PDB file of C-alpha atoms in Angstrom:
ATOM      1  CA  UNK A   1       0.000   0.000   0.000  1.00  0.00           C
ATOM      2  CA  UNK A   2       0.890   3.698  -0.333  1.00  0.00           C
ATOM      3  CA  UNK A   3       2.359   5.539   2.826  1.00  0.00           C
ATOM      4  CA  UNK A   4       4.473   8.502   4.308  1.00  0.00           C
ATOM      5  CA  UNK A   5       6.963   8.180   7.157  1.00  0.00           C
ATOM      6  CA  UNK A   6       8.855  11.413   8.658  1.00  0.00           C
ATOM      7  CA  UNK A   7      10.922  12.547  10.856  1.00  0.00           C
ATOM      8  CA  UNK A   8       9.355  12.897  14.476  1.00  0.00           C
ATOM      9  CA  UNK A   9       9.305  15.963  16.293  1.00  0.00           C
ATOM     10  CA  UNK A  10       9.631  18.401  17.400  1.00  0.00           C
ATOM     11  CA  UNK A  11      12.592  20.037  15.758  1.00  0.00           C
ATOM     12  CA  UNK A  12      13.816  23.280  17.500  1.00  0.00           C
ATOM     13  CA  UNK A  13      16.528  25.241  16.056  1.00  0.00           C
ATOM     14  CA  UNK A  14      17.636  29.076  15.962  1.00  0.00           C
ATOM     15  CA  UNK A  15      17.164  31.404  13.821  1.00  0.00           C
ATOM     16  CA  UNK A  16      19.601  30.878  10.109  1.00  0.00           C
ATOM     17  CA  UNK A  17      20.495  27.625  10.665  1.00  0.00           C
ATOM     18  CA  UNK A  18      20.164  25.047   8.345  1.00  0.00           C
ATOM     19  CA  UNK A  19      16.697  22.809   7.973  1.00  0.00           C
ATOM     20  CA  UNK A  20      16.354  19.053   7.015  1.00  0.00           C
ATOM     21  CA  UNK A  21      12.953  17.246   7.556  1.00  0.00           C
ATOM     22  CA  UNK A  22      12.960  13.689   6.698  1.00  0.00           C
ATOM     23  CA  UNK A  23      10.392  11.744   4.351  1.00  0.00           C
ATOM     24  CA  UNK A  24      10.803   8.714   2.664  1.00  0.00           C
ATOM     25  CA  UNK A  25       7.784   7.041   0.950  1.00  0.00           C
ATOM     26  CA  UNK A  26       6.095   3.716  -0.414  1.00  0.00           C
ATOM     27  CA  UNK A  27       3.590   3.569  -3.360  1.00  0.00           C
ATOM     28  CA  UNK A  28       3.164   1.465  -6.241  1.00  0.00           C
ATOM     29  CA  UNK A  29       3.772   3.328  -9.546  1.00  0.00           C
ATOM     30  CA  UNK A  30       5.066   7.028  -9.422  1.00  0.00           C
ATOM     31  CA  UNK A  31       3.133   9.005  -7.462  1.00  0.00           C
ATOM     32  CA  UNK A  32       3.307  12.874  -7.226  1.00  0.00           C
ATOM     33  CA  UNK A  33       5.197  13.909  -3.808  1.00  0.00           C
ATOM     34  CA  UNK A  34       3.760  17.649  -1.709  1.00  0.00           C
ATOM     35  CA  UNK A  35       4.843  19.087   1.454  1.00  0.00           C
ATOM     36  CA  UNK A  36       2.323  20.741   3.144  1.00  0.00           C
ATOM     37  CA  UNK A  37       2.545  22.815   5.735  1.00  0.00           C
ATOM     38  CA  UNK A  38       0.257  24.322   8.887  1.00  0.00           C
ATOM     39  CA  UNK A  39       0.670  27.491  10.527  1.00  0.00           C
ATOM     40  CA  UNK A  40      -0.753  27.844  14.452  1.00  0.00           C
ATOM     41  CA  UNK A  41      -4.476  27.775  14.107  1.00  0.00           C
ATOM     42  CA  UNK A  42      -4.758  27.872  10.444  1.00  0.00           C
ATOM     43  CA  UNK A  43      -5.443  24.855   7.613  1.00  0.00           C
ATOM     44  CA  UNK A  44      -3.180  23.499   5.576  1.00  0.00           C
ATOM     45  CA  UNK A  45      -0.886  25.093   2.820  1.00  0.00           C
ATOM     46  CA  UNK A  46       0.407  23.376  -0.135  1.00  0.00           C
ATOM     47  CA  UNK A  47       4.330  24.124   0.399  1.00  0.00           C
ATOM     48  CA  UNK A  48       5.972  22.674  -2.820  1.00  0.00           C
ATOM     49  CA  UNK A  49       5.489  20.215  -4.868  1.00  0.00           C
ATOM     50  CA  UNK A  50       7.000  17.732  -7.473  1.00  0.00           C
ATOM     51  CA  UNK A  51       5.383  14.758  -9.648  1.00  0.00           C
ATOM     52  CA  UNK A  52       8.166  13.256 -11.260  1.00  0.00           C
ATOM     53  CA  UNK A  53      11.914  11.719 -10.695  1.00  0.00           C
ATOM     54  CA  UNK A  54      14.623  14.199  -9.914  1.00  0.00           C
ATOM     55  CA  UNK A  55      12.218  17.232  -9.813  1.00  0.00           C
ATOM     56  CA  UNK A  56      12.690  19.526  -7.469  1.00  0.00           C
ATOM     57  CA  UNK A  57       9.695  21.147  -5.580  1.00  0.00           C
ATOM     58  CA  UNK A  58      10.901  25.254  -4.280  1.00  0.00           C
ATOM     59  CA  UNK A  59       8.919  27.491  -2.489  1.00  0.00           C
ATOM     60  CA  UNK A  60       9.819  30.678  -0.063  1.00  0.00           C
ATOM     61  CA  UNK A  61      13.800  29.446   0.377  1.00  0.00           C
ATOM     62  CA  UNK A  62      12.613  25.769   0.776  1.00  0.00           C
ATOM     63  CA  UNK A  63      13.229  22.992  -1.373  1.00  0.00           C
ATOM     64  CA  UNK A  64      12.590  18.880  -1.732  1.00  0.00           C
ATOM     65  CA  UNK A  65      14.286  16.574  -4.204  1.00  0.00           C
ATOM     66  CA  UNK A  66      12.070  13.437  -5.573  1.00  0.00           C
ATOM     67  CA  UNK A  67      14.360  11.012  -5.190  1.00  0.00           C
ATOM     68  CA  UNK A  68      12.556   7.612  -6.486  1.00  0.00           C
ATOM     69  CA  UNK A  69      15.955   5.227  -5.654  1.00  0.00           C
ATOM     70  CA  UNK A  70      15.847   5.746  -2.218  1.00  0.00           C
ATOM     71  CA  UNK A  71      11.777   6.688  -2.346  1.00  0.00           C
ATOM     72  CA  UNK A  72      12.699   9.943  -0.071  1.00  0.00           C
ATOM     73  CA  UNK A  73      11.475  13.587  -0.679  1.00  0.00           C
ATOM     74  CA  UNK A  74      13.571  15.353   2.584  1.00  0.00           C
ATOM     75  CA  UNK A  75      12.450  19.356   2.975  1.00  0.00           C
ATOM     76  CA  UNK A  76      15.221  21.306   3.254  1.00  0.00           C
ATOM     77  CA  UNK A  77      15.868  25.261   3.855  1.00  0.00           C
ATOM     78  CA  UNK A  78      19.131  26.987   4.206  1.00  0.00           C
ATOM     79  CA  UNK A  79      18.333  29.889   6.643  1.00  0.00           C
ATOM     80  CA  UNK A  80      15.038  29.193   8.815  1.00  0.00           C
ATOM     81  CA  UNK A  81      13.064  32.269  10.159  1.00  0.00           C
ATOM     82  CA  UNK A  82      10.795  32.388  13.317  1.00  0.00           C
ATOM     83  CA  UNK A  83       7.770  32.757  10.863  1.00  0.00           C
ATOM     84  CA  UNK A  84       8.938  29.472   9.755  1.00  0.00           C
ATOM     85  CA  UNK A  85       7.671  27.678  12.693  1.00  0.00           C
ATOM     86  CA  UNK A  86       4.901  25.405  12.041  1.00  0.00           C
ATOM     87  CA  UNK A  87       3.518  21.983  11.462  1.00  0.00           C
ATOM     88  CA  UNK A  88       5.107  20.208   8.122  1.00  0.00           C
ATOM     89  CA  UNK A  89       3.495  17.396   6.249  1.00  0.00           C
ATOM     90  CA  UNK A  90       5.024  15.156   3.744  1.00  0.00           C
ATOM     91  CA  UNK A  91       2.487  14.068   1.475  1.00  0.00           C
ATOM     92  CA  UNK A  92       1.869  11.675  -1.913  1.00  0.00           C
ATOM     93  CA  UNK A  93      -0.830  11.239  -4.376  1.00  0.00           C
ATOM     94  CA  UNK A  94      -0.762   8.391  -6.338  1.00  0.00           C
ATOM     95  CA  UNK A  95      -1.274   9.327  -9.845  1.00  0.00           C
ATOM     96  CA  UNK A  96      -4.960   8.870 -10.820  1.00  0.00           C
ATOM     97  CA  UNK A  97      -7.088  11.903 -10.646  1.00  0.00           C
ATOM     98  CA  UNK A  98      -8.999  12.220  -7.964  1.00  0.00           C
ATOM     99  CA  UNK A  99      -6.908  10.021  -5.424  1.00  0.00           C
ATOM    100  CA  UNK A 100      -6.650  10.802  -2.035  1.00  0.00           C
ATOM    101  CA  UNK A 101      -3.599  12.500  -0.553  1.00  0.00           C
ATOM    102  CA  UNK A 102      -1.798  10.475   1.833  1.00  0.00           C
ATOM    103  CA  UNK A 103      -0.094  12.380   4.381  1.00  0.00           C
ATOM    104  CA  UNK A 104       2.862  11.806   7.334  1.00  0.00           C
ATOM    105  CA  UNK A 105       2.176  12.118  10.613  1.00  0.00           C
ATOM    106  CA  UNK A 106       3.357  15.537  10.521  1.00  0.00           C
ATOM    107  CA  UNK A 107       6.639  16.810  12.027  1.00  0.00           C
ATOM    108  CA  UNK A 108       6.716  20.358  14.377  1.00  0.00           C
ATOM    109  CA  UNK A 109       9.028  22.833  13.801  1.00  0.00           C
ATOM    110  CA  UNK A 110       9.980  25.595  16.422  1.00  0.00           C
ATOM    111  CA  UNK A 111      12.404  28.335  15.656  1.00  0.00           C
ATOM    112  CA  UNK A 112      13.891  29.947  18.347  1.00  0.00           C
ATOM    113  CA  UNK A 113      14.658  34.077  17.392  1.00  0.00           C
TER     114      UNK A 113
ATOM    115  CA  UNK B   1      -7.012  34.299  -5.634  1.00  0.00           C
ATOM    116  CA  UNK B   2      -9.725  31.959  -5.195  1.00  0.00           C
ATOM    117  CA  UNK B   3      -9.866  29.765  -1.865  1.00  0.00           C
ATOM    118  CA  UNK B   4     -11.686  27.096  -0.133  1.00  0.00           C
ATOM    119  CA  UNK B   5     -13.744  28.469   2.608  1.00  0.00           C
ATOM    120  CA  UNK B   6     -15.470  26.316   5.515  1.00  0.00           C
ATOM    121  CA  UNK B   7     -18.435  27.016   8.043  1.00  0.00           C
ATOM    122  CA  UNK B   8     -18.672  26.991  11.172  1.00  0.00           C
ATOM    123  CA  UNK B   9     -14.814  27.300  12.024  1.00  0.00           C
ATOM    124  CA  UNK B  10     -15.876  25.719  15.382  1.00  0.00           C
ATOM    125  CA  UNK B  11     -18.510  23.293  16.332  1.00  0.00           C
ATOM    126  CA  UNK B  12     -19.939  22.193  19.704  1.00  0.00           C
ATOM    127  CA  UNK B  13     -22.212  19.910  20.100  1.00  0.00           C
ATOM    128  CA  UNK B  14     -23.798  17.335  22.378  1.00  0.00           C
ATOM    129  CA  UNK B  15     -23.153  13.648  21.727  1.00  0.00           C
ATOM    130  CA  UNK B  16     -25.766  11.801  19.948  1.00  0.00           C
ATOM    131  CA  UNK B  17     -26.450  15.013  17.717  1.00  0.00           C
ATOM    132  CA  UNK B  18     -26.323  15.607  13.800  1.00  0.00           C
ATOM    133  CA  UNK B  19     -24.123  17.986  12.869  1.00  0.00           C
ATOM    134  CA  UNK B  20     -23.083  19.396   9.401  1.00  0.00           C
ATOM    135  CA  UNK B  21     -19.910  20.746   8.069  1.00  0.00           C
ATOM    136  CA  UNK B  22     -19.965  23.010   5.086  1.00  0.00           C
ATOM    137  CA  UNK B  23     -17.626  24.135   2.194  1.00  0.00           C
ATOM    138  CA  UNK B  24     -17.751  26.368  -0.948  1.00  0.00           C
ATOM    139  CA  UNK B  25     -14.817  24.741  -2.990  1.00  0.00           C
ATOM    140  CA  UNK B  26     -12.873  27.112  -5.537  1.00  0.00           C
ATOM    141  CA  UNK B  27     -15.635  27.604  -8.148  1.00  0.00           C
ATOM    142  CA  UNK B  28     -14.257  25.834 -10.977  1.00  0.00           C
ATOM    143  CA  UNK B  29     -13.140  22.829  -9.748  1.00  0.00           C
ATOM    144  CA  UNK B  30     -14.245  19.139 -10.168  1.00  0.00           C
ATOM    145  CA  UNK B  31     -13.118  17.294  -7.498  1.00  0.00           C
ATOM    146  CA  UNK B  32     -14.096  17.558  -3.461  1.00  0.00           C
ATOM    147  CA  UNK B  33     -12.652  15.624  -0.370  1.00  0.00           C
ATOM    148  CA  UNK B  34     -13.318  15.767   2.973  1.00  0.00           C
ATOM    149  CA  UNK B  35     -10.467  15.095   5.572  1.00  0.00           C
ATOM    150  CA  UNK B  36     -10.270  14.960   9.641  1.00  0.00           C
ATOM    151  CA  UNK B  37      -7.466  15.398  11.559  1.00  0.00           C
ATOM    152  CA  UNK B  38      -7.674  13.835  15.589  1.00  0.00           C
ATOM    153  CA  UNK B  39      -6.036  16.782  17.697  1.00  0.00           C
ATOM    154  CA  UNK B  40      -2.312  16.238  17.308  1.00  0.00           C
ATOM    155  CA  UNK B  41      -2.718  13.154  14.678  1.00  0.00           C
ATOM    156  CA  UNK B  42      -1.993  12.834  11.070  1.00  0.00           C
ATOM    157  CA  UNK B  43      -4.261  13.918   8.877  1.00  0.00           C
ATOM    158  CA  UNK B  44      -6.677  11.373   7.452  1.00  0.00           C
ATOM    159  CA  UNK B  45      -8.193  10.629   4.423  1.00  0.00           C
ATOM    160  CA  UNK B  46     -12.112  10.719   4.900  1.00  0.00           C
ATOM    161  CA  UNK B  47     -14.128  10.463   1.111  1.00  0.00           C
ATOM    162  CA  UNK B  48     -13.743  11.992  -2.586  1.00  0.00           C
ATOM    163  CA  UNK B  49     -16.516  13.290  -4.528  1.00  0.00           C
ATOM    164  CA  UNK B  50     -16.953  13.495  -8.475  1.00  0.00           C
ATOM    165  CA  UNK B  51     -19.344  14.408 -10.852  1.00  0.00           C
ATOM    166  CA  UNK B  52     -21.974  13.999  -7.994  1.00  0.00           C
ATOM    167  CA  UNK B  53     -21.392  10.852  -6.177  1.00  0.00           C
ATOM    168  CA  UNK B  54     -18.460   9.324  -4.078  1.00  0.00           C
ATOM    169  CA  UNK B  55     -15.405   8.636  -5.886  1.00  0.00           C
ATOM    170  CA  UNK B  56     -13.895   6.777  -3.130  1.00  0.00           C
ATOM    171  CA  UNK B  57     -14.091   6.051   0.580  1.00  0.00           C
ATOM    172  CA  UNK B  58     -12.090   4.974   3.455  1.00  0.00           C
ATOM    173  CA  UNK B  59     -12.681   2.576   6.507  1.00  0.00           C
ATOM    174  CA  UNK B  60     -13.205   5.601   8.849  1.00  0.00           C
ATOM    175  CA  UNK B  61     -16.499   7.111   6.569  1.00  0.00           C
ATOM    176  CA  UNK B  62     -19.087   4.609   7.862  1.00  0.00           C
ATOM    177  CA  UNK B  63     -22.614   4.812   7.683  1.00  0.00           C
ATOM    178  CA  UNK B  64     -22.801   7.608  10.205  1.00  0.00           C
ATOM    179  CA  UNK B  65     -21.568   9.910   7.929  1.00  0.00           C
ATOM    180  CA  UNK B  66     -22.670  11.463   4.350  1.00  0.00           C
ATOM    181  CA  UNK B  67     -21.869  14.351   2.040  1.00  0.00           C
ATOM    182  CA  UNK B  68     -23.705  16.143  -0.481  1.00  0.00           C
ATOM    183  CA  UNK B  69     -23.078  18.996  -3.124  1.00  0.00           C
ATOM    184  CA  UNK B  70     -27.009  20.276  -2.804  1.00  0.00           C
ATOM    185  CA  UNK B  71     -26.652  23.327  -4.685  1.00  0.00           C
ATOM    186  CA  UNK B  72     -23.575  23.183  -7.407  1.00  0.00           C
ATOM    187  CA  UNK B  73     -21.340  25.477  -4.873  1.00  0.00           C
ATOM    188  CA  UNK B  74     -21.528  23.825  -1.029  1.00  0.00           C
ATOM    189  CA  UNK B  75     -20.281  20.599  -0.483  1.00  0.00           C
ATOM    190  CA  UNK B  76     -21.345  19.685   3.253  1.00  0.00           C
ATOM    191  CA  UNK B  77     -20.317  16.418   5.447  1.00  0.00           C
ATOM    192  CA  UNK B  78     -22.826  14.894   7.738  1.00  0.00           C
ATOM    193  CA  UNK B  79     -22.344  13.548  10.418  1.00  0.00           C
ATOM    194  CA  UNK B  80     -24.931  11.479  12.397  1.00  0.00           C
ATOM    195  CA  UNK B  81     -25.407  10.660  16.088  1.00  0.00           C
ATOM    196  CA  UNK B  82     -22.131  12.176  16.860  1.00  0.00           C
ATOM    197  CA  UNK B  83     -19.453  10.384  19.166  1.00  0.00           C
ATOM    198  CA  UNK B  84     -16.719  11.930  21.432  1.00  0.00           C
ATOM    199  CA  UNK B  85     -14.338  10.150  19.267  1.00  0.00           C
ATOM    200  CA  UNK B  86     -15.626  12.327  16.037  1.00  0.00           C
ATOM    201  CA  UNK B  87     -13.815  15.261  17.840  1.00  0.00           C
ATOM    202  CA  UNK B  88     -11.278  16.624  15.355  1.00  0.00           C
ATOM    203  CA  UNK B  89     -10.543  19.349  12.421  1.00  0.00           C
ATOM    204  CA  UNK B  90     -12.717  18.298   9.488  1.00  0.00           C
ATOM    205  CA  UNK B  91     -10.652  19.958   6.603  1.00  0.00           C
ATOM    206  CA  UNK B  92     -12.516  20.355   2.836  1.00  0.00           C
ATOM    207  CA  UNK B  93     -10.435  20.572   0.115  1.00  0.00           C
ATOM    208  CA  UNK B  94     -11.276  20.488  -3.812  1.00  0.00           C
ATOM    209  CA  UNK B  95      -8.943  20.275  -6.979  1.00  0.00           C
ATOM    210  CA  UNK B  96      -9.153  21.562 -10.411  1.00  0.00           C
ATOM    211  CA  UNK B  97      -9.715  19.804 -14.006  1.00  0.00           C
ATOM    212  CA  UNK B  98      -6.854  18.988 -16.126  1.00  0.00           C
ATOM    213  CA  UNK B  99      -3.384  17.263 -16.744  1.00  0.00           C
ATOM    214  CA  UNK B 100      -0.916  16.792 -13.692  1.00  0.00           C
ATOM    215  CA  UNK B 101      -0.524  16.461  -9.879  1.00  0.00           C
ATOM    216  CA  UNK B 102      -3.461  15.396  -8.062  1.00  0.00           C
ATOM    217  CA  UNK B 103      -2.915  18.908  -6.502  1.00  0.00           C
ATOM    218  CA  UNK B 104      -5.796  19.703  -3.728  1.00  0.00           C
ATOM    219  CA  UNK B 105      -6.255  22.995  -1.904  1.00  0.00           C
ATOM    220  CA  UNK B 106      -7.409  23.038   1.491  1.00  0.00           C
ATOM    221  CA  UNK B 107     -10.130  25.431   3.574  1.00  0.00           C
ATOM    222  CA  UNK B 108      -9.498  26.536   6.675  1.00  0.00           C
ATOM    223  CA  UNK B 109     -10.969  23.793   8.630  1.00  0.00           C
ATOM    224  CA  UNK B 110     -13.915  23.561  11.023  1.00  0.00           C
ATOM    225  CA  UNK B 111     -12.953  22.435  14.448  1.00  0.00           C
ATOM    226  CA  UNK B 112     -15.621  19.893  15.830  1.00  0.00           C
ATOM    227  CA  UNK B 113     -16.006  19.317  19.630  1.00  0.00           C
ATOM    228  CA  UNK B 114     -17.897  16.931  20.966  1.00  0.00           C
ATOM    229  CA  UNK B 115     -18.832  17.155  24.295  1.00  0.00           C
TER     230      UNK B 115
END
């Protein structure tokens, strides 16, 4: 069957340092690969995304690799900001239409100032 | 730029009540879903919707709940004879026609207590 593991959390870190989140996946076929992300008391964002081999998924300074050898799609930012800190969610689709997403347990991210 | 919008954004209610969760989904899109997240849990897959019946369903949407897209703009989940354990964020989230990722945009969420 198709699922998402991450990292646990909570991460903390300070302010400009550097960001990995784990996620490694299994699915049958090639499905399309999201990280989503949730801000305190708010829904959920679509962060980046990427729906093939070697893409790579960028949005505001972060970025995630598909990496279909070792099934992993780690989030990764270079400088984090305290407006960074939030809930992250590793996601897949598989690749029919109207599948479900199926999303990681979630991993928390503080960022000290 | 268009967005998924949900009402109430919190729900009490007693156990054994009906309750119903609404959404306006971005006005041109095809395809609805309805997920829940348990406070502190992953999110959770709950139904899909096309073309005006379920697509798909999982374990968790039993026969105490429905949805419905009544008037070609809401798309509302029932829920019936509510239990403490249906506590969670309901999210709604719908995704356009076309080629490529299966990409779904989210509402807000509508926080359901049950008490």
């Amino acid at each position: 069957g198709n699922s998402v593991t991450q990292m646990e959390g909570p991460v903390t870190l300070s302010e400009e340092a550097f960001l990995t989140i784990n996620c490694t996946y299994t699915a049958t076929g090639y499905p399309s690969l999201f990280w989503y992300v949730q801000y305190p008391g708010e829904g959920l964002q679509l962060l980046l995304k990427a729906t093939k081999a070697d893409d790579k998924g960028s949005n505001k300074g972060f970025e995630a690799t598909y990496r279909k050898e070792t099934t992993s799609f780690h989030l990764e930012k270079g400088s984090v900001q305290v407006s960074d800190s939030a809930v992250y969610f590793c996601a897949l689709s598989p690749l029919n239409r109207d599948d479900k997403i199926i999303f990681g347990k979630g991993t928390r991210l503080h960022i000290l100032p | 730029e268009p967005e998924v919008t949900q009402t109430p954004s919190h729900q009490v209610t007693q156990m054994g009540q009906e309750v119903i969760l609404r959404c306006v989904p971005i006005s041109n899109h095809l395809y609805f879903y309805w997920y829940r997240q348990i406070l502190g849990q992953k999110v959770e897959f709950l139904v899909s919707f096309y073309n005006n019946e379920i697509s798909e369903k999982s374990e968790i949407f039993d026969d105490q709940f429905s949805v419905e897209r009544p008037d070609g703009s809401n798309f509302t989940l029932k829920i019936r004879s509510t239990k403490l354990e249906d506590s969670a964020m309901y999210f709604c989230a719908s995704s356009p026609p076309g080629q490529g990722a299966n990409e779904q945009f989210f509402g807000p969420g509508t926080r359901l207590t049950v008490l």
